[in-house]
Amino acid sequence: MPIYEYRCSSCGAQKDVLQKISDAPLTVCATCGKPTFSKQLSAAGFQLKGSGWYATDFKNSGSKPETKAEPAAKAVNPVTPTAGGNG
């Protein structure tokens, strides 16, 4: 259930209320009793956690994941270019 922030325009009282999305918004202030209690617009507070894309791709802010070093394959017939050609 989301937490909504309410503020009374008459007395200035503020309150955070845990409500269902389907619940009707509150209108009467619990402090002064006037019908000037209204829902405020506020930033959503959430955090991405777990083994999803966020944790693996952007956690280290741009650093690339470490790769395992593979043993170098030995060349059987290395080809080296010669200067001057076959003349």
PDB file of N, CA and C in Angstrom:
ATOM      1  N   MET A   1       0.841  -1.183   0.000  1.00  0.00           N
ATOM      2  CA  MET A   1       0.000   0.000   0.000  1.00  0.00           C
ATOM      3  C   MET A   1       0.887   1.248   0.000  1.00  0.00           C
ATOM      4  N   PRO A   2       0.527   2.219  -0.800  1.00  0.00           N
ATOM      5  CA  PRO A   2       1.332   3.447  -0.848  1.00  0.00           C
ATOM      6  C   PRO A   2       1.081   4.367   0.348  1.00  0.00           C
ATOM      7  N   ILE A   3       2.043   5.212   0.605  1.00  0.00           N
ATOM      8  CA  ILE A   3       1.930   6.222   1.660  1.00  0.00           C
ATOM      9  C   ILE A   3       1.700   7.560   0.969  1.00  0.00           C
ATOM     10  N   TYR A   4       0.615   8.233   1.341  1.00  0.00           N
ATOM     11  CA  TYR A   4       0.273   9.526   0.758  1.00  0.00           C
ATOM     12  C   TYR A   4       0.543  10.629   1.769  1.00  0.00           C
ATOM     13  N   GLU A   5       0.996  11.762   1.260  1.00  0.00           N
ATOM     14  CA  GLU A   5       1.264  12.917   2.112  1.00  0.00           C
ATOM     15  C   GLU A   5       0.091  13.893   1.992  1.00  0.00           C
ATOM     16  N   TYR A   6      -0.461  14.282   3.124  1.00  0.00           N
ATOM     17  CA  TYR A   6      -1.590  15.220   3.163  1.00  0.00           C
ATOM     18  C   TYR A   6      -1.163  16.494   3.884  1.00  0.00           C
ATOM     19  N   ARG A   7      -1.813  17.612   3.521  1.00  0.00           N
ATOM     20  CA  ARG A   7      -1.549  18.900   4.179  1.00  0.00           C
ATOM     21  C   ARG A   7      -2.843  19.687   4.272  1.00  0.00           C
ATOM     22  N   CYS A   8      -3.040  20.327   5.409  1.00  0.00           N
ATOM     23  CA  CYS A   8      -4.216  21.170   5.620  1.00  0.00           C
ATOM     24  C   CYS A   8      -3.868  22.602   5.212  1.00  0.00           C
ATOM     25  N   SER A   9      -4.662  23.182   4.333  1.00  0.00           N
ATOM     26  CA  SER A   9      -4.387  24.548   3.892  1.00  0.00           C
ATOM     27  C   SER A   9      -4.831  25.583   4.924  1.00  0.00           C
ATOM     28  N   SER A  10      -5.634  25.191   5.894  1.00  0.00           N
ATOM     29  CA  SER A  10      -6.080  26.130   6.940  1.00  0.00           C
ATOM     30  C   SER A  10      -5.063  26.269   8.068  1.00  0.00           C
ATOM     31  N   CYS A  11      -4.682  25.141   8.666  1.00  0.00           N
ATOM     32  CA  CYS A  11      -3.786  25.198   9.829  1.00  0.00           C
ATOM     33  C   CYS A  11      -2.351  24.793   9.508  1.00  0.00           C
ATOM     34  N   GLY A  12      -2.106  24.208   8.332  1.00  0.00           N
ATOM     35  CA  GLY A  12      -0.746  23.825   7.940  1.00  0.00           C
ATOM     36  C   GLY A  12      -0.296  22.476   8.458  1.00  0.00           C
ATOM     37  N   ALA A  13      -1.189  21.718   9.082  1.00  0.00           N
ATOM     38  CA  ALA A  13      -0.829  20.400   9.608  1.00  0.00           C
ATOM     39  C   ALA A  13      -0.511  19.456   8.455  1.00  0.00           C
ATOM     40  N   GLN A  14       0.521  18.626   8.647  1.00  0.00           N
ATOM     41  CA  GLN A  14       0.911  17.641   7.640  1.00  0.00           C
ATOM     42  C   GLN A  14       0.866  16.256   8.241  1.00  0.00           C
ATOM     43  N   LYS A  15       0.514  15.273   7.396  1.00  0.00           N
ATOM     44  CA  LYS A  15       0.415  13.904   7.883  1.00  0.00           C
ATOM     45  C   LYS A  15       0.650  12.938   6.723  1.00  0.00           C
ATOM     46  N   ASP A  16       1.402  11.868   6.989  1.00  0.00           N
ATOM     47  CA  ASP A  16       1.591  10.794   6.027  1.00  0.00           C
ATOM     48  C   ASP A  16       0.605   9.689   6.371  1.00  0.00           C
ATOM     49  N   VAL A  17      -0.151   9.224   5.365  1.00  0.00           N
ATOM     50  CA  VAL A  17      -1.208   8.245   5.595  1.00  0.00           C
ATOM     51  C   VAL A  17      -0.998   7.046   4.688  1.00  0.00           C
ATOM     52  N   LEU A  18      -1.041   5.849   5.266  1.00  0.00           N
ATOM     53  CA  LEU A  18      -0.960   4.610   4.522  1.00  0.00           C
ATOM     54  C   LEU A  18      -2.362   4.240   4.051  1.00  0.00           C
ATOM     55  N   GLN A  19      -2.589   4.264   2.728  1.00  0.00           N
ATOM     56  CA  GLN A  19      -3.916   4.000   2.176  1.00  0.00           C
ATOM     57  C   GLN A  19      -3.819   3.090   0.961  1.00  0.00           C
ATOM     58  N   LYS A  20      -4.913   2.407   0.683  1.00  0.00           N
ATOM     59  CA  LYS A  20      -5.034   1.654  -0.557  1.00  0.00           C
ATOM     60  C   LYS A  20      -5.253   2.644  -1.695  1.00  0.00           C
ATOM     61  N   ILE A  21      -4.904   2.243  -2.896  1.00  0.00           N
ATOM     62  CA  ILE A  21      -5.120   3.102  -4.061  1.00  0.00           C
ATOM     63  C   ILE A  21      -6.606   3.338  -4.273  1.00  0.00           C
ATOM     64  N   SER A  22      -7.418   2.343  -3.950  1.00  0.00           N
ATOM     65  CA  SER A  22      -8.864   2.457  -4.156  1.00  0.00           C
ATOM     66  C   SER A  22      -9.576   3.266  -3.065  1.00  0.00           C
ATOM     67  N   ASP A  23      -8.893   3.591  -1.960  1.00  0.00           N
ATOM     68  CA  ASP A  23      -9.515   4.383  -0.886  1.00  0.00           C
ATOM     69  C   ASP A  23      -9.767   5.818  -1.338  1.00  0.00           C
ATOM     70  N   ALA A  24     -10.838   6.394  -0.840  1.00  0.00           N
ATOM     71  CA  ALA A  24     -11.153   7.796  -1.144  1.00  0.00           C
ATOM     72  C   ALA A  24     -10.155   8.699  -0.416  1.00  0.00           C
ATOM     73  N   PRO A  25      -9.734   9.803  -1.053  1.00  0.00           N
ATOM     74  CA  PRO A  25      -8.802  10.712  -0.382  1.00  0.00           C
ATOM     75  C   PRO A  25      -9.436  11.369   0.843  1.00  0.00           C
ATOM     76  N   LEU A  26      -8.610  11.657   1.845  1.00  0.00           N
ATOM     77  CA  LEU A  26      -9.078  12.321   3.056  1.00  0.00           C
ATOM     78  C   LEU A  26      -9.325  13.800   2.755  1.00  0.00           C
ATOM     79  N   THR A  27     -10.346  14.380   3.383  1.00  0.00           N
ATOM     80  CA  THR A  27     -10.663  15.791   3.144  1.00  0.00           C
ATOM     81  C   THR A  27     -10.754  16.603   4.426  1.00  0.00           C
ATOM     82  N   VAL A  28     -11.029  15.958   5.561  1.00  0.00           N
ATOM     83  CA  VAL A  28     -11.198  16.669   6.829  1.00  0.00           C
ATOM     84  C   VAL A  28      -9.910  16.550   7.646  1.00  0.00           C
ATOM     85  N   CYS A  29      -9.393  17.685   8.072  1.00  0.00           N
ATOM     86  CA  CYS A  29      -8.167  17.738   8.875  1.00  0.00           C
ATOM     87  C   CYS A  29      -8.444  17.209  10.285  1.00  0.00           C
ATOM     88  N   ALA A  30      -7.572  16.331  10.768  1.00  0.00           N
ATOM     89  CA  ALA A  30      -7.729  15.782  12.119  1.00  0.00           C
ATOM     90  C   ALA A  30      -7.341  16.797  13.190  1.00  0.00           C
ATOM     91  N   THR A  31      -6.552  17.802  12.841  1.00  0.00           N
ATOM     92  CA  THR A  31      -6.103  18.798  13.815  1.00  0.00           C
ATOM     93  C   THR A  31      -7.140  19.903  14.037  1.00  0.00           C
ATOM     94  N   CYS A  32      -7.614  20.527  12.939  1.00  0.00           N
ATOM     95  CA  CYS A  32      -8.534  21.660  13.092  1.00  0.00           C
ATOM     96  C   CYS A  32      -9.984  21.318  12.736  1.00  0.00           C
ATOM     97  N   GLY A  33     -10.224  20.178  12.079  1.00  0.00           N
ATOM     98  CA  GLY A  33     -11.576  19.744  11.752  1.00  0.00           C
ATOM     99  C   GLY A  33     -12.175  20.396  10.513  1.00  0.00           C
ATOM    100  N   LYS A  34     -11.410  21.212   9.789  1.00  0.00           N
ATOM    101  CA  LYS A  34     -11.932  21.874   8.591  1.00  0.00           C
ATOM    102  C   LYS A  34     -11.747  20.971   7.369  1.00  0.00           C
ATOM    103  N   PRO A  35     -12.614  21.121   6.366  1.00  0.00           N
ATOM    104  CA  PRO A  35     -12.520  20.278   5.169  1.00  0.00           C
ATOM    105  C   PRO A  35     -11.497  20.802   4.153  1.00  0.00           C
ATOM    106  N   THR A  36     -10.314  21.153   4.629  1.00  0.00           N
ATOM    107  CA  THR A  36      -9.275  21.700   3.752  1.00  0.00           C
ATOM    108  C   THR A  36      -8.029  20.816   3.726  1.00  0.00           C
ATOM    109  N   PHE A  37      -8.208  19.532   3.987  1.00  0.00           N
ATOM    110  CA  PHE A  37      -7.124  18.545   3.994  1.00  0.00           C
ATOM    111  C   PHE A  37      -6.988  18.010   2.578  1.00  0.00           C
ATOM    112  N   SER A  38      -5.817  18.122   1.968  1.00  0.00           N
ATOM    113  CA  SER A  38      -5.656  17.661   0.580  1.00  0.00           C
ATOM    114  C   SER A  38      -4.364  16.871   0.399  1.00  0.00           C
ATOM    115  N   LYS A  39      -4.396  15.989  -0.581  1.00  0.00           N
ATOM    116  CA  LYS A  39      -3.260  15.134  -0.900  1.00  0.00           C
ATOM    117  C   LYS A  39      -2.204  15.969  -1.622  1.00  0.00           C
ATOM    118  N   GLN A  40      -0.938  15.781  -1.240  1.00  0.00           N
ATOM    119  CA  GLN A  40       0.176  16.518  -1.835  1.00  0.00           C
ATOM    120  C   GLN A  40       0.902  15.656  -2.864  1.00  0.00           C
ATOM    121  N   LEU A  41       1.556  16.322  -3.787  1.00  0.00           N
ATOM    122  CA  LEU A  41       2.382  15.633  -4.771  1.00  0.00           C
ATOM    123  C   LEU A  41       3.775  15.486  -4.186  1.00  0.00           C
ATOM    124  N   SER A  42       4.275  14.263  -4.111  1.00  0.00           N
ATOM    125  CA  SER A  42       5.599  14.040  -3.532  1.00  0.00           C
ATOM    126  C   SER A  42       6.364  13.023  -4.362  1.00  0.00           C
ATOM    127  N   ALA A  43       7.664  12.980  -4.173  1.00  0.00           N
ATOM    128  CA  ALA A  43       8.527  12.063  -4.913  1.00  0.00           C
ATOM    129  C   ALA A  43       8.345  10.636  -4.401  1.00  0.00           C
ATOM    130  N   ALA A  44       8.389   9.707  -5.330  1.00  0.00           N
ATOM    131  CA  ALA A  44       8.282   8.296  -4.958  1.00  0.00           C
ATOM    132  C   ALA A  44       9.610   7.825  -4.394  1.00  0.00           C
ATOM    133  N   GLY A  45       9.561   7.093  -3.313  1.00  0.00           N
ATOM    134  CA  GLY A  45      10.773   6.558  -2.713  1.00  0.00           C
ATOM    135  C   GLY A  45      10.841   5.063  -2.927  1.00  0.00           C
ATOM    136  N   PHE A  46      11.683   4.639  -3.871  1.00  0.00           N
ATOM    137  CA  PHE A  46      11.854   3.210  -4.087  1.00  0.00           C
ATOM    138  C   PHE A  46      13.305   2.933  -4.419  1.00  0.00           C
ATOM    139  N   GLN A  47      13.698   1.684  -4.245  1.00  0.00           N
ATOM    140  CA  GLN A  47      15.077   1.306  -4.481  1.00  0.00           C
ATOM    141  C   GLN A  47      15.078   0.008  -5.267  1.00  0.00           C
ATOM    142  N   LEU A  48      15.892  -0.035  -6.315  1.00  0.00           N
ATOM    143  CA  LEU A  48      16.003  -1.240  -7.122  1.00  0.00           C
ATOM    144  C   LEU A  48      17.047  -2.157  -6.481  1.00  0.00           C
ATOM    145  N   LYS A  49      16.632  -3.384  -6.192  1.00  0.00           N
ATOM    146  CA  LYS A  49      17.529  -4.361  -5.578  1.00  0.00           C
ATOM    147  C   LYS A  49      17.392  -5.682  -6.305  1.00  0.00           C
ATOM    148  N   GLY A  50      18.302  -6.571  -6.032  1.00  0.00           N
ATOM    149  CA  GLY A  50      18.204  -7.913  -6.579  1.00  0.00           C
ATOM    150  C   GLY A  50      19.238  -8.175  -7.642  1.00  0.00           C
ATOM    151  N   SER A  51      19.044  -9.248  -8.378  1.00  0.00           N
ATOM    152  CA  SER A  51      20.019  -9.656  -9.375  1.00  0.00           C
ATOM    153  C   SER A  51      19.610  -9.236 -10.780  1.00  0.00           C
ATOM    154  N   GLY A  52      18.772  -8.243 -10.898  1.00  0.00           N
ATOM    155  CA  GLY A  52      18.309  -7.779 -12.196  1.00  0.00           C
ATOM    156  C   GLY A  52      19.329  -6.918 -12.912  1.00  0.00           C
ATOM    157  N   TRP A  53      18.919  -6.289 -13.992  1.00  0.00           N
ATOM    158  CA  TRP A  53      19.814  -5.495 -14.825  1.00  0.00           C
ATOM    159  C   TRP A  53      20.450  -4.342 -14.066  1.00  0.00           C
ATOM    160  N   TYR A  54      19.731  -3.716 -13.144  1.00  0.00           N
ATOM    161  CA  TYR A  54      20.254  -2.545 -12.439  1.00  0.00           C
ATOM    162  C   TYR A  54      21.459  -2.910 -11.587  1.00  0.00           C
ATOM    163  N   ALA A  55      21.357  -4.000 -10.866  1.00  0.00           N
ATOM    164  CA  ALA A  55      22.430  -4.391  -9.965  1.00  0.00           C
ATOM    165  C   ALA A  55      23.674  -4.840 -10.725  1.00  0.00           C
ATOM    166  N   THR A  56      23.501  -5.410 -11.899  1.00  0.00           N
ATOM    167  CA  THR A  56      24.659  -5.920 -12.629  1.00  0.00           C
ATOM    168  C   THR A  56      25.234  -4.924 -13.617  1.00  0.00           C
ATOM    169  N   ASP A  57      24.437  -4.057 -14.197  1.00  0.00           N
ATOM    170  CA  ASP A  57      24.923  -3.178 -15.252  1.00  0.00           C
ATOM    171  C   ASP A  57      25.333  -1.794 -14.793  1.00  0.00           C
ATOM    172  N   PHE A  58      24.673  -1.221 -13.825  1.00  0.00           N
ATOM    173  CA  PHE A  58      24.924   0.164 -13.474  1.00  0.00           C
ATOM    174  C   PHE A  58      25.414   0.367 -12.042  1.00  0.00           C
ATOM    175  N   LYS A  59      25.665  -0.678 -11.326  1.00  0.00           N
ATOM    176  CA  LYS A  59      26.040  -0.549  -9.921  1.00  0.00           C
ATOM    177  C   LYS A  59      27.401   0.125  -9.751  1.00  0.00           C
ATOM    178  N   ASN A  60      28.369  -0.178 -10.632  1.00  0.00           N
ATOM    179  CA  ASN A  60      29.718   0.359 -10.486  1.00  0.00           C
ATOM    180  C   ASN A  60      29.946   1.601 -11.338  1.00  0.00           C
ATOM    181  N   SER A  61      28.925   2.238 -11.788  1.00  0.00           N
ATOM    182  CA  SER A  61      28.951   3.492 -12.546  1.00  0.00           C
ATOM    183  C   SER A  61      29.991   3.520 -13.657  1.00  0.00           C
ATOM    184  N   GLY A  62      29.821   2.624 -14.601  1.00  0.00           N
ATOM    185  CA  GLY A  62      30.638   2.689 -15.801  1.00  0.00           C
ATOM    186  C   GLY A  62      31.802   1.733 -15.854  1.00  0.00           C
ATOM    187  N   SER A  63      32.178   1.097 -14.765  1.00  0.00           N
ATOM    188  CA  SER A  63      33.294   0.172 -14.837  1.00  0.00           C
ATOM    189  C   SER A  63      32.832  -1.128 -15.486  1.00  0.00           C
ATOM    190  N   LYS A  64      33.708  -1.707 -16.287  1.00  0.00           N
ATOM    191  CA  LYS A  64      33.367  -2.941 -17.003  1.00  0.00           C
ATOM    192  C   LYS A  64      33.607  -4.141 -16.100  1.00  0.00           C
ATOM    193  N   PRO A  65      32.799  -5.202 -16.273  1.00  0.00           N
ATOM    194  CA  PRO A  65      33.023  -6.396 -15.457  1.00  0.00           C
ATOM    195  C   PRO A  65      34.350  -7.062 -15.811  1.00  0.00           C
ATOM    196  N   GLU A  66      34.964  -7.680 -14.832  1.00  0.00           N
ATOM    197  CA  GLU A  66      36.244  -8.339 -15.055  1.00  0.00           C
ATOM    198  C   GLU A  66      36.040  -9.585 -15.904  1.00  0.00           C
ATOM    199  N   THR A  67      36.984  -9.819 -16.824  1.00  0.00           N
ATOM    200  CA  THR A  67      36.925 -11.025 -17.651  1.00  0.00           C
ATOM    201  C   THR A  67      38.036 -11.968 -17.215  1.00  0.00           C
ATOM    202  N   LYS A  68      37.778 -13.240 -17.334  1.00  0.00           N
ATOM    203  CA  LYS A  68      38.772 -14.230 -16.954  1.00  0.00           C
ATOM    204  C   LYS A  68      39.831 -14.306 -18.052  1.00  0.00           C
ATOM    205  N   ALA A  69      41.090 -14.398 -17.654  1.00  0.00           N
ATOM    206  CA  ALA A  69      42.181 -14.496 -18.629  1.00  0.00           C
ATOM    207  C   ALA A  69      42.234 -15.918 -19.157  1.00  0.00           C
ATOM    208  N   GLU A  70      42.165 -16.040 -20.477  1.00  0.00           N
ATOM    209  CA  GLU A  70      42.254 -17.358 -21.100  1.00  0.00           C
ATOM    210  C   GLU A  70      43.701 -17.603 -21.504  1.00  0.00           C
ATOM    211  N   PRO A  71      44.166 -18.847 -21.407  1.00  0.00           N
ATOM    212  CA  PRO A  71      45.548 -19.129 -21.802  1.00  0.00           C
ATOM    213  C   PRO A  71      45.706 -18.875 -23.303  1.00  0.00           C
ATOM    214  N   ALA A  72      46.821 -18.264 -23.676  1.00  0.00           N
ATOM    215  CA  ALA A  72      47.066 -17.946 -25.089  1.00  0.00           C
ATOM    216  C   ALA A  72      47.368 -19.225 -25.855  1.00  0.00           C
ATOM    217  N   ALA A  73      46.752 -19.353 -27.027  1.00  0.00           N
ATOM    218  CA  ALA A  73      46.988 -20.524 -27.878  1.00  0.00           C
ATOM    219  C   ALA A  73      48.337 -20.365 -28.562  1.00  0.00           C
ATOM    220  N   LYS A  74      49.130 -21.427 -28.588  1.00  0.00           N
ATOM    221  CA  LYS A  74      50.444 -21.366 -29.224  1.00  0.00           C
ATOM    222  C   LYS A  74      50.264 -21.521 -30.734  1.00  0.00           C
ATOM    223  N   ALA A  75      50.927 -20.659 -31.487  1.00  0.00           N
ATOM    224  CA  ALA A  75      50.838 -20.714 -32.945  1.00  0.00           C
ATOM    225  C   ALA A  75      51.752 -21.817 -33.452  1.00  0.00           C
ATOM    226  N   VAL A  76      51.218 -22.676 -34.322  1.00  0.00           N
ATOM    227  CA  VAL A  76      51.994 -23.781 -34.874  1.00  0.00           C
ATOM    228  C   VAL A  76      52.862 -23.277 -36.024  1.00  0.00           C
ATOM    229  N   ASN A  77      52.290 -22.438 -36.892  1.00  0.00           N
ATOM    230  CA  ASN A  77      52.992 -21.939 -38.056  1.00  0.00           C
ATOM    231  C   ASN A  77      52.824 -20.424 -38.120  1.00  0.00           C
ATOM    232  N   PRO A  78      53.554 -19.654 -37.328  1.00  0.00           N
ATOM    233  CA  PRO A  78      53.347 -18.216 -37.357  1.00  0.00           C
ATOM    234  C   PRO A  78      53.808 -17.617 -38.679  1.00  0.00           C
ATOM    235  N   VAL A  79      53.041 -16.724 -39.210  1.00  0.00           N
ATOM    236  CA  VAL A  79      53.365 -16.051 -40.472  1.00  0.00           C
ATOM    237  C   VAL A  79      53.861 -14.665 -40.146  1.00  0.00           C
ATOM    238  N   THR A  80      55.064 -14.333 -40.552  1.00  0.00           N
ATOM    239  CA  THR A  80      55.602 -13.006 -40.312  1.00  0.00           C
ATOM    240  C   THR A  80      55.881 -12.345 -41.657  1.00  0.00           C
ATOM    241  N   PRO A  81      55.430 -11.147 -41.847  1.00  0.00           N
ATOM    242  CA  PRO A  81      55.672 -10.465 -43.125  1.00  0.00           C
ATOM    243  C   PRO A  81      57.140 -10.069 -43.248  1.00  0.00           C
ATOM    244  N   THR A  82      57.667 -10.144 -44.460  1.00  0.00           N
ATOM    245  CA  THR A  82      59.079  -9.782 -44.712  1.00  0.00           C
ATOM    246  C   THR A  82      59.142  -8.456 -45.419  1.00  0.00           C
ATOM    247  N   ALA A  83      60.124  -7.693 -45.111  1.00  0.00           N
ATOM    248  CA  ALA A  83      60.289  -6.395 -45.751  1.00  0.00           C
ATOM    249  C   ALA A  83      60.984  -6.607 -47.091  1.00  0.00           C
ATOM    250  N   GLY A  84      60.474  -6.038 -48.153  1.00  0.00           N
ATOM    251  CA  GLY A  84      61.121  -6.126 -49.467  1.00  0.00           C
ATOM    252  C   GLY A  84      60.506  -7.171 -50.374  1.00  0.00           C
ATOM    253  N   GLY A  85      59.682  -8.057 -49.885  1.00  0.00           N
ATOM    254  CA  GLY A  85      59.002  -9.031 -50.756  1.00  0.00           C
ATOM    255  C   GLY A  85      59.876 -10.225 -51.101  1.00  0.00           C
ATOM    256  N   ASN A  86      59.491 -10.990 -52.148  1.00  0.00           N
ATOM    257  CA  ASN A  86      60.168 -12.230 -52.542  1.00  0.00           C
ATOM    258  C   ASN A  86      60.941 -12.006 -53.841  1.00  0.00           C
ATOM    259  N   GLY A  87      61.861 -11.229 -53.959  1.00  0.00           N
ATOM    260  CA  GLY A  87      62.455 -10.856 -55.103  1.00  0.00           C
ATOM    261  C   GLY A  87      63.363 -11.264 -55.987  1.00  0.00           C
TER     262      GLY A  87
END
